[in-house]
XYZ file of C-alpha atoms in Angstrom:
532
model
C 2.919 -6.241 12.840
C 5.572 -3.429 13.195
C 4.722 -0.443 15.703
C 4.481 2.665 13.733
C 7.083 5.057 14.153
C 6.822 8.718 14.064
C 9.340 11.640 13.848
C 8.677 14.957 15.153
C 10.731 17.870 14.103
C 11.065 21.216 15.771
C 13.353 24.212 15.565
C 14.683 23.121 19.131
C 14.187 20.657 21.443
C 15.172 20.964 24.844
C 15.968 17.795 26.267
C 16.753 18.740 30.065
C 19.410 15.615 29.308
C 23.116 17.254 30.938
C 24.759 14.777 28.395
C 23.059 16.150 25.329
C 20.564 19.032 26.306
C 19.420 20.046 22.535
C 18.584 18.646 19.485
C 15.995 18.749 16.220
C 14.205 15.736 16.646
C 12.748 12.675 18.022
C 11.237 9.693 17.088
C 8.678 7.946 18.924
C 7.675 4.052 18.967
C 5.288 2.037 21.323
C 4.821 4.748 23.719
C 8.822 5.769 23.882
C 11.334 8.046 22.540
C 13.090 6.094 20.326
C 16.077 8.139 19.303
C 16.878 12.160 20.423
C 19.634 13.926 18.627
C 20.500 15.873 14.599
C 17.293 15.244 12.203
C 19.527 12.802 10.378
C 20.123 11.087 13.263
C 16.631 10.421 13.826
C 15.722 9.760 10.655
C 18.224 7.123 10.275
C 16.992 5.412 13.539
C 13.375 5.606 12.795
C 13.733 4.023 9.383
C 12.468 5.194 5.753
C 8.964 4.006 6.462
C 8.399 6.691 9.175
C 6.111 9.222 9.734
C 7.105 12.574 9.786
C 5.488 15.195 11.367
C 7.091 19.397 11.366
C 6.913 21.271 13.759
C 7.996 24.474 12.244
C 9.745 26.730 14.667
C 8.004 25.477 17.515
C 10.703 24.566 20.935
C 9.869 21.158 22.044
C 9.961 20.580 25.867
C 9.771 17.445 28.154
C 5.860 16.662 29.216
C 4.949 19.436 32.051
C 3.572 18.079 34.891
C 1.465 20.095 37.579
C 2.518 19.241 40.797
C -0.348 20.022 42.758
C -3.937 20.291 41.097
C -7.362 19.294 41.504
C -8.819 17.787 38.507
C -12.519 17.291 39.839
C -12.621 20.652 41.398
C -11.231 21.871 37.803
C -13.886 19.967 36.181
C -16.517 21.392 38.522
C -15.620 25.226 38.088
C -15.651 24.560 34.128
C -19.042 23.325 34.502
C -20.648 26.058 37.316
C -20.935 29.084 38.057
C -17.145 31.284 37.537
C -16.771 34.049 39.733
C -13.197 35.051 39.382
C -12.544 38.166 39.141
C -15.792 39.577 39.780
C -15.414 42.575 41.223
C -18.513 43.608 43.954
C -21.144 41.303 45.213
C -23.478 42.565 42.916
C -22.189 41.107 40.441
C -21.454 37.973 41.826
C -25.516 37.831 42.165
C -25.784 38.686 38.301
C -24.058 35.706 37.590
C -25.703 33.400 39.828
C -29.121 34.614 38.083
C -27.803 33.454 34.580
C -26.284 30.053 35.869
C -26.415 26.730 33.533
C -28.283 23.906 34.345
C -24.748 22.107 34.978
C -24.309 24.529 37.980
C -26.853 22.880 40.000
C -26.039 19.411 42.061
C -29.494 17.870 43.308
C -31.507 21.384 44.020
C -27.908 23.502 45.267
C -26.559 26.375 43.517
C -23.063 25.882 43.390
C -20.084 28.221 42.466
C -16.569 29.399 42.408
C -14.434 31.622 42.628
C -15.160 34.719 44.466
C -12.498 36.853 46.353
C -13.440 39.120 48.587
C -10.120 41.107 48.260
C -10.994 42.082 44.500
C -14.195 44.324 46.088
C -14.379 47.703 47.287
C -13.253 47.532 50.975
C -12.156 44.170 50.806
C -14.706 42.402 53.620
C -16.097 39.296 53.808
C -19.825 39.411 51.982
C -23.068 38.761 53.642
C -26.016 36.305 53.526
C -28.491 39.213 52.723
C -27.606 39.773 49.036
C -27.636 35.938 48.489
C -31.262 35.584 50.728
C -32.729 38.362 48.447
C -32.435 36.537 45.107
C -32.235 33.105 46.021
C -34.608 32.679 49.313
C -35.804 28.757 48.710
C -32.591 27.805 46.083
C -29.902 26.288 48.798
C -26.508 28.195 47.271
C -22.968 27.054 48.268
C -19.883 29.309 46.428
C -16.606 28.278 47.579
C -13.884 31.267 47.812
C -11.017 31.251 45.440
C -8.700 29.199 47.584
C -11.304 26.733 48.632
C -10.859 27.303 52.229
C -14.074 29.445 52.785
C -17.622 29.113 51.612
C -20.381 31.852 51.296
C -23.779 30.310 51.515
C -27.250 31.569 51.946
C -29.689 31.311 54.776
C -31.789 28.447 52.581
C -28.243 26.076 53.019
C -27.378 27.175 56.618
C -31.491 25.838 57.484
C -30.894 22.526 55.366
C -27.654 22.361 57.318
C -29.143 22.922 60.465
C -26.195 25.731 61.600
C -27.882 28.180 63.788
C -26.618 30.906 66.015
C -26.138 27.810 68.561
C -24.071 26.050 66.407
C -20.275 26.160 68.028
C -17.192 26.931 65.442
C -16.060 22.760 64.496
C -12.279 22.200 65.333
C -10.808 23.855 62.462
C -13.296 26.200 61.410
C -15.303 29.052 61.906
C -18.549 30.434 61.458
C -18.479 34.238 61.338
C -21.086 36.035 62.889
C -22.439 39.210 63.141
C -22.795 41.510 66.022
C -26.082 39.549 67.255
C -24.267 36.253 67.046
C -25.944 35.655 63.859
C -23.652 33.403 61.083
C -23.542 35.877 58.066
C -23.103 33.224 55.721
C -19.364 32.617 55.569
C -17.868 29.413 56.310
C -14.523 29.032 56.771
C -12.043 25.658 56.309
C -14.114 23.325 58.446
C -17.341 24.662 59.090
C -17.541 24.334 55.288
C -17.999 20.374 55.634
C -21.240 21.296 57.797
C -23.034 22.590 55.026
C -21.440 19.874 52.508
C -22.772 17.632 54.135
C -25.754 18.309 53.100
C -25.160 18.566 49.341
C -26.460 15.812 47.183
C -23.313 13.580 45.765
C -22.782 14.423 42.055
C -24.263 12.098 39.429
C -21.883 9.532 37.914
C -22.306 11.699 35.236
C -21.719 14.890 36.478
C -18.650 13.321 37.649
C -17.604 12.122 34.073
C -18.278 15.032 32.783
C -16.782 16.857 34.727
C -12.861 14.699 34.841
C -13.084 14.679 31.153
C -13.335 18.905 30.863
C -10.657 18.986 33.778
C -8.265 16.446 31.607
C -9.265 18.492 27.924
C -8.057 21.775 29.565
C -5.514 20.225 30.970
C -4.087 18.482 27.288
C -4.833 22.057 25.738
C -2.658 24.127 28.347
C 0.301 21.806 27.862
C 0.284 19.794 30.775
C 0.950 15.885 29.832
C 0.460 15.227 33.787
C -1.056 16.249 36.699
C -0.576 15.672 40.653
C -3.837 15.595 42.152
C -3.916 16.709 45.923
C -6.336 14.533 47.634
C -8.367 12.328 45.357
C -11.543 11.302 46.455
C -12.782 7.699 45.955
C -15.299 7.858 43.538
C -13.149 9.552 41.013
C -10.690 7.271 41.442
C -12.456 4.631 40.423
C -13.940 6.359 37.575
C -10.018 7.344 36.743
C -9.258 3.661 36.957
C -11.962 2.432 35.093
C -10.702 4.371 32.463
C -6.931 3.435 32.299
C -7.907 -0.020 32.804
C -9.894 0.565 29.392
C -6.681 2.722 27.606
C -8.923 6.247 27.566
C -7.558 8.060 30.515
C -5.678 10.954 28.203
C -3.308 12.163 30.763
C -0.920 10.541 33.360
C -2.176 11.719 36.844
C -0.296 10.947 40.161
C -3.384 10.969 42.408
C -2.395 11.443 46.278
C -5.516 9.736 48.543
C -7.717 11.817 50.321
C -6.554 11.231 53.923
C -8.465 14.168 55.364
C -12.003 12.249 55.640
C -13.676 8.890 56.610
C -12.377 8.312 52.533
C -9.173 7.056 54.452
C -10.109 4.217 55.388
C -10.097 2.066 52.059
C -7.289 3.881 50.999
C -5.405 2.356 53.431
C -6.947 -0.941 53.102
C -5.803 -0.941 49.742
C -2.445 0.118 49.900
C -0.553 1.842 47.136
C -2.078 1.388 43.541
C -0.130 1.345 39.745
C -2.272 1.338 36.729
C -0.976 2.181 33.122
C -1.431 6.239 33.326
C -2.701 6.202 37.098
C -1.106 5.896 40.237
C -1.985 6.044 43.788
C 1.525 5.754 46.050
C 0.797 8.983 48.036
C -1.786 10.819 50.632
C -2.956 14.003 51.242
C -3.726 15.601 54.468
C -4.113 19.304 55.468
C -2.658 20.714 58.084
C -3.914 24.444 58.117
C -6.353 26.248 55.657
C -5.267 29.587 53.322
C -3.840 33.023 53.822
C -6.715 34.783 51.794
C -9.227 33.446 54.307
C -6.904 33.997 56.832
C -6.979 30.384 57.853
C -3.140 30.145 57.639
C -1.703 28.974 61.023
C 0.541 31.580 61.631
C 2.880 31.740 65.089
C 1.965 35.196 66.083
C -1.179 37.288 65.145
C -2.548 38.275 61.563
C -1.110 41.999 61.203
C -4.701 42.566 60.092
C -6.418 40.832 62.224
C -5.100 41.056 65.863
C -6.632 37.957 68.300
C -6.405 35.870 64.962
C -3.820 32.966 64.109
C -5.505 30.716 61.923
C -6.777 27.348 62.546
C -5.505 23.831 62.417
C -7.613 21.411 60.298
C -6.450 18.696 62.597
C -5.263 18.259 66.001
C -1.632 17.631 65.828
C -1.647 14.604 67.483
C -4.098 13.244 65.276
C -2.064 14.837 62.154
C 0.539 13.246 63.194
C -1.053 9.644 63.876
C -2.736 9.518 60.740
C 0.388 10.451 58.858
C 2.462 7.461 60.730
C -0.326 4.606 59.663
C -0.079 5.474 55.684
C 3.672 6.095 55.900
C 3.596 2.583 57.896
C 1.648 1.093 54.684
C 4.320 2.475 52.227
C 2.616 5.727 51.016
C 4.007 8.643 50.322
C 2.655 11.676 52.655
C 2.301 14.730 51.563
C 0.852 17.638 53.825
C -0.772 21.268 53.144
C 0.767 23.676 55.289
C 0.305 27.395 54.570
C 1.329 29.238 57.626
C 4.623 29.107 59.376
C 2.999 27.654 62.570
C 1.624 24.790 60.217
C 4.401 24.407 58.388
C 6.959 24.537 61.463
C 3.958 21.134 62.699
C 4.589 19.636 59.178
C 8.457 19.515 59.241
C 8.099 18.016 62.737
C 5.215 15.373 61.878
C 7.574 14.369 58.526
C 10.451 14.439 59.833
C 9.957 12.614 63.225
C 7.267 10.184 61.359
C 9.877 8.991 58.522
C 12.681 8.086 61.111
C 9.945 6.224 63.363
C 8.381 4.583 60.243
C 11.788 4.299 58.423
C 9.951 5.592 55.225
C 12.963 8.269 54.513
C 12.874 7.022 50.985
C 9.391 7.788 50.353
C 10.253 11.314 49.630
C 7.519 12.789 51.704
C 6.373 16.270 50.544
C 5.137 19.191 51.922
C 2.701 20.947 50.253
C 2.775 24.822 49.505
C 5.395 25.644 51.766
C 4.469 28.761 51.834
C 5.281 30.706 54.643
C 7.992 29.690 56.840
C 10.424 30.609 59.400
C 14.081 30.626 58.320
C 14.831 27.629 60.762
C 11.999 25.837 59.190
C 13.383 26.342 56.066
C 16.960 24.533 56.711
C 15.152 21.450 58.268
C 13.252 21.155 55.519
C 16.230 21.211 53.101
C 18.777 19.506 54.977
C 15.769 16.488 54.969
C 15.840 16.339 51.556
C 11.919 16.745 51.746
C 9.989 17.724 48.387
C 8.538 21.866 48.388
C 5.263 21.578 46.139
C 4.955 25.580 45.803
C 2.765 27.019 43.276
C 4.260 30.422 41.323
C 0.967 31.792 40.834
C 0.375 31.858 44.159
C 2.689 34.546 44.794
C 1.479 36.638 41.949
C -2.039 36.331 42.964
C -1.042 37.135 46.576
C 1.829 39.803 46.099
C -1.058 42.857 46.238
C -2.111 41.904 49.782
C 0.585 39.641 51.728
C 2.149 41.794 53.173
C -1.563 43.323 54.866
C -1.857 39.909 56.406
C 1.679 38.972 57.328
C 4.208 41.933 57.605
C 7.608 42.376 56.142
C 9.033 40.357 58.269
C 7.230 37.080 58.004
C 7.592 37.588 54.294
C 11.315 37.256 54.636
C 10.140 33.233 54.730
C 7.101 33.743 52.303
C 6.810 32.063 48.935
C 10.755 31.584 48.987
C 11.426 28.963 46.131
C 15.198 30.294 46.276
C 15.585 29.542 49.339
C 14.298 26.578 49.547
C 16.073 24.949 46.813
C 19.263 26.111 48.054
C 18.626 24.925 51.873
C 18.147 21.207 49.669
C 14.698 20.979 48.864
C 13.087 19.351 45.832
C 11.725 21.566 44.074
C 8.155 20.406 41.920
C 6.049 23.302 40.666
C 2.656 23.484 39.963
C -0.636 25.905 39.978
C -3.385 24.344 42.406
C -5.653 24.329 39.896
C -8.667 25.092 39.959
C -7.696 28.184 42.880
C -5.618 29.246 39.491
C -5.546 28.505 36.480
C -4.240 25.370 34.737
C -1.894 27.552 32.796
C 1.569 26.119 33.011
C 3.182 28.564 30.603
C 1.606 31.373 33.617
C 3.058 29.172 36.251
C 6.740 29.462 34.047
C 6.233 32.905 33.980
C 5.662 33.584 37.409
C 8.658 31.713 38.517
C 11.219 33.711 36.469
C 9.743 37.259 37.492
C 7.547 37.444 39.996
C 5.702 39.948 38.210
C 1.985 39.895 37.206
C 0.974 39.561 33.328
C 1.840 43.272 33.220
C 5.042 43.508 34.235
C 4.066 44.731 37.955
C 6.058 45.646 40.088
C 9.291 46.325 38.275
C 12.022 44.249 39.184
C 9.802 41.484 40.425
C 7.890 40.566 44.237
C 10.880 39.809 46.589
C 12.864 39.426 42.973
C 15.622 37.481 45.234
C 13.514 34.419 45.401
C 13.147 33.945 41.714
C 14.247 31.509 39.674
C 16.043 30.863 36.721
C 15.029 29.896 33.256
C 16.053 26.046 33.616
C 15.246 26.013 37.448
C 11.612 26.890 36.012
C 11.152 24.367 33.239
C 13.132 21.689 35.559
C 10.262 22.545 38.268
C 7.466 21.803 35.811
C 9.024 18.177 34.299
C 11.881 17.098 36.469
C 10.674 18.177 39.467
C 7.316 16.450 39.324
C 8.872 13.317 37.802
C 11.122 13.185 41.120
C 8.343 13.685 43.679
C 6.665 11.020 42.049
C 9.120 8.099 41.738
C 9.301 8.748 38.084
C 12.791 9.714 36.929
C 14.105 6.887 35.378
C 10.811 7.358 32.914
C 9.827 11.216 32.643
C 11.516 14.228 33.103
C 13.715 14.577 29.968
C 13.803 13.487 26.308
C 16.044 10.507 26.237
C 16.087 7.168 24.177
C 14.123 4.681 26.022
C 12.034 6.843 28.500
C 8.278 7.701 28.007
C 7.191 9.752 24.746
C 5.763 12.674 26.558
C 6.451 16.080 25.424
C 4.882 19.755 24.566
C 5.469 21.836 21.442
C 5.418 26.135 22.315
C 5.517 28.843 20.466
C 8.083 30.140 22.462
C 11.769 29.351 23.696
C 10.915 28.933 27.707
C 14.412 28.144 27.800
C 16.290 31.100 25.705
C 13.178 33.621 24.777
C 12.411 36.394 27.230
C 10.456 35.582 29.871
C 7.899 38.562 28.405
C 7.352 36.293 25.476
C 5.500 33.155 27.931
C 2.533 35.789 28.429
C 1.083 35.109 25.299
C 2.613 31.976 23.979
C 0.547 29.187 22.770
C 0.822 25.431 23.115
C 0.725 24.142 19.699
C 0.710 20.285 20.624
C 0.730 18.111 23.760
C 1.922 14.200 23.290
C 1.395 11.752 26.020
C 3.109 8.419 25.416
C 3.389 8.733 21.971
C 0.213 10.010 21.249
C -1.500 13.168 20.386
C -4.037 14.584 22.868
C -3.939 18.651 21.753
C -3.030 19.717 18.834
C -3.443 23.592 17.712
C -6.130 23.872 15.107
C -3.460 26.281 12.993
C-alpha cells in the first residue's frame, strides 16, 4: 500500500535552508518532507493522486521548538489554581476560595503563580492571610519562577518546620522579627514542605501531560525541551511513544537534582520515536525575583544578601562529571553571575576531564554574567538556553536588584552569540507562557506587548528577525543532536512545521502580538489546526 502524500500550500514558506530559503510548498510522505520548492514543483513530485491542502496567505515556518520548558509543571498550572497577575494578596485568597477540585493533590491546596512584585509595596506576603481562610486545608503556591513557595501554617505543622528549623543548604526560611517562618519558602526549603505532599495520581499526571502537550500543539510549538524530567512522567511519556500517541517531540533532560538520579544514570541515555533522554538537568542557583540568584557582590536591594547555591560546588561539580562520564549531555541552571561564573568552570573543566566536548553541554538561562564569563562561554562553543520573556517580564525591576552595572552582562543574547555561543530560545514554561510567537517578539524588541519602553530594554542586545526564528527551530535542533533532521524545510528531513498568520520573517515585529497559529504539523501529521 502506497503512503499517502499530502501538499501544503502557503503564501510563503520560509525554509531557514541558505541554498533555497523560500518557496510555496511542500509535500509530505511517511513522516518527511518530500519535496520543498515552486507549487509546480511540488506538485509534480508528489504525484496527481495527492492531497492538497491551502493554506491561504498563511507563512509557513520550520517546527518551533522551546528550548527550555516544563511540561508537567505546565500541565499542573492549567489544572490549579492561576495566580498570575493577581495584583494584592487579597485577591490571591479570592481565588483560592473558588479553586476546582483538580487544584487539590491528596488534601493540599496547590497553586501558581503569584509575584509579589505585581503588589502594592512589592514584599514578600505572610502566613496570616492564608491561616485566616484556610486554617485545617494544608496550601502550597509556588511563586512565578518556581524558586519560592508561600504556604500556610496548616503545611509548615504537617511539615514539621518550626522556628527551630535551620535554613537547608540552599534555602531559606524567612522569618519574622520573633524568629517566626512567615510562610515563605525559598529554593530549598521548598522541598521541606514537598515532602510532605501526596504524589499525584497516575491520573492527575495524565491529565495533566496531555493539557501541557494540547497547549503546547495550539501555540505552535512542534517540540519542547523539558528541563529536568522527573521519572514518573517519563515513563508515562514513554509509554506513550512506545504506543504512537505522544503528539509532540520532547527532548526531556533527567532530573539530576534529586535521589531521581540514580536510575537515570543506571539507564543511560534513552531514544524512543518522539522521546529522547540524552541530557541532565541540574541547578546551580535559584531566581532573581526571589532573589535566589547567586550573585558575586550584594543584591542592590538587599545588602548582606547574595543568593544561594542549590548545591555545594563540589558536589555540582561531581555529579555533573558521573553523567557526562555516562555520555549525557549536562545542562545547568545558572541565574546569577556568581552561578554562572561556577557553571562555566564545572562545564568547562568537566568536558576536558571527561572528554565529552562533543556533547554540547548547555548552560541554562545564562542570565546574568560577567563580561569574562561571557567570552569563556563563547569561545567553548557551549549552548546559551535564554528565555526572551524573561527579560520582558524582568525589565520593570532588574535593575532594583542588580544595578546598571551588572546589567551590562544581563539577559545579553547579542553578546553571547557573538562571543560563539549557541544560541536555543525558549520560554520556561510554565514561569511564562508557552507562547512562542511572545517569545519571537521579545527577542526582536525587547519591549513589552505595548511597545514599552521605546526603543527596546538594553535595545543593543536584541536580535534580528532570522536570529529569532533560527533560535526557536535551529537552535533547539542543534542543542539537541538534531540537525541533520529538524531545523529547516528540506527534502528528506522530518515533516514538522507551523502555519502563522504573520510573516515572522518580513512582517513587523508589531504584527507577532496578535498573530495566530493557524496549524501545527508534527511528522507529517496534524496536531492543531485553527477552527477558521
Amino acid at each position: 500500500m502506497t503512503a499517502e502524500t499530502t501538499v501544503y500550500r502557503a503564501e510563503r514558506v520560509w525554509t531557514l535552508d541558505p541554498a533555497r530559503p523560500r518557496a510555496e510548498a511542500l509535500a509530505v510522505r511517511d513522516g518527511r518532507l518530500l519535496a520543498v520548492g515552486t507549487l509546480a514543483e511540488v506538485r509534480a513530485a508528489a504525484g496527481p493522486t495527492a492531497r492538497e491542502v491551502d493554506l491561504g496567505r498563511a507563512t509557513v515556518v520550520p517546527g518551533l521548538v522551546d528550548a527550555h520548558a516544563h511540561l508537567h509543571g505546565l500541565g499542573k498550572s492549567l489544572t490549579t489554581v492561576r495566580l498570575e497577575k493577581a495584583p494584592s494578596v487579597e485577591d490571591v485568597v479570592q481565588r483560592l476560595a473558588k479553586a476546582p477540585a483538580s487544584s487539590f493533590q491528596g488534601d493540599w491546596l496547590l497553586g501558581k503563580g503569584w509575584d509579589q512584585n505585581e503588589w502594592p509595596g512589592a514584599a514578600f506576603p505572610g502566613r496570616a492571610e492564608l491561616d485566616a481562610r484556610f486554617p485545617t486545608t494544608p496550601v502550597f503556591l509556588t511563586r512565578v519562577d518556581h524558586h519560592a513557595a508561600w504556604v500556610n501554617g496548616e503545611a509548615l505543622r504537617r511539615a514539621g518546620i518550626t522556628r527551630d528549623t535551620p535554613d537547608p543548604q540552599g534555602g531559606r526560611i524567612l522569618r519574622d522579627a520573633r524568629g517566626e517562618p512567615t510562610g515563605v519558602l525559598v529554593d530549598n526549603a521548598m522541598d521541606v514542605v514537598e515532602a510532605a505532599i501526596p504524589t499525584p495520581t497516575r491520573e492527575q499526571l495524565e491529565t495533566r501531560l496531555r493539557a501541557a502537550l494540547e497547549r503546547c500543539a495550539q501555540v505552535g510549538l512542534t517540540g519542547v525541551h523539558d528541563a529536568g524530567m522527573d521519572l514518573h512522567a517519563f515513563r508515562t511519556l514513554q509509554a506513550w511513544d512506545a504506543a504512537g500517541t505522544l503528539p509532540l517531540r520532547v527532548y526531556a533532560m533527567a532530573a539530576g537534582q534529586g535521589e531521581q538520579r540514580h536510575a537515570y544514570l543506571e539507564q543511560g541515555p534513552w531514544q524512543g520515536r518522539h522521546l529522547a533522554m540524552r541530557s541532565v538537568k541540574f541547578l546551580a542557583d535559584g531566581a532573581l525575583g526571589s532573589r535566589g540568584a547567586a550573585l558575586h557582590d550584594d543584591y542592590s536591594d538587599e545588602p548582606g544578601q547574595r543568593g544561594l547555591l542549590l548545591l555545594a560546588p563540589e558536589e555540582l561539580e561531581a555529579r555533573a562529571q558521573a553523567f557526562m562520564a555516562r555520555g549525557f549531555q549536562v545542562c545547568i541552571h545558572a541565574i546569577g553571575d556568581r552561578a554562572n561564573t561556577l557553571v562555566v568552570d564545572v562545564l568547562l573543566r568537566g568536558a576536558e576531564r571527561t572528554g565529552t566536548q562533543a556533547l554540547r553541554h548547555r548552560v541554562e538561562h545564562a542570565q546574568i554574567l560577567r563580561l569574562e564569563d561571557i567570552r569563556r562561554l563563547g569561545a567553548a562553543g557551549l549552548v546559551a538556553s535564554v528565555q526572551p520573556t524573561h527579560a520582558t517580564s524582568d525589565m520593570p525591576w532588574a535593575e532594583t536588584r542588580l544595578g546598571r552595572e551588572r546589567l551590562k552582562g544581563s539577559y545579553a543574547w547579542r553578546t553571547l552569540k557573538d562571543a560563539g555561543a549557541h544560541l536555543a530560545l525558549g520560554s520556561d514554561f510554565p514561569i511564562e507562557n508557552p507562547d512562542v510567537l511572545a517569545g519571537l517578539y521579545a527577542a526582536r524588541t525587547r519591549q513589552d506587548a505595548k511597545g514599552w519602553p521605546e526603543g527596546g530594554w538594553y535595545p543593543e542586545e536584541r536580535l534580528s528577525a532570522a536570529e529569532a526564528l533560527e533560535g526557536f527551530t535551529v537552535g533547539p535542533a542543534w542543542a539537541s543532536f538534531e540537525e541533520a533532521r529538524r531545523g529547516r524545510l528540506k527534502p528528506g528531513l522530518d515533516a514538522d512545521f507551523v502555519a502563522l498568520s504573520e510573516d515572522p520573517l518580513e512582517g513587523p515585529a508589531a504584527a507577532l502580538v496578535d498573530a495566530r497559529v493557524l496549524a501545527t504539523v508534527v511528522a507529517g501529521a496534524e496536531v492543531f489546526r485553527a477552527a477558521d
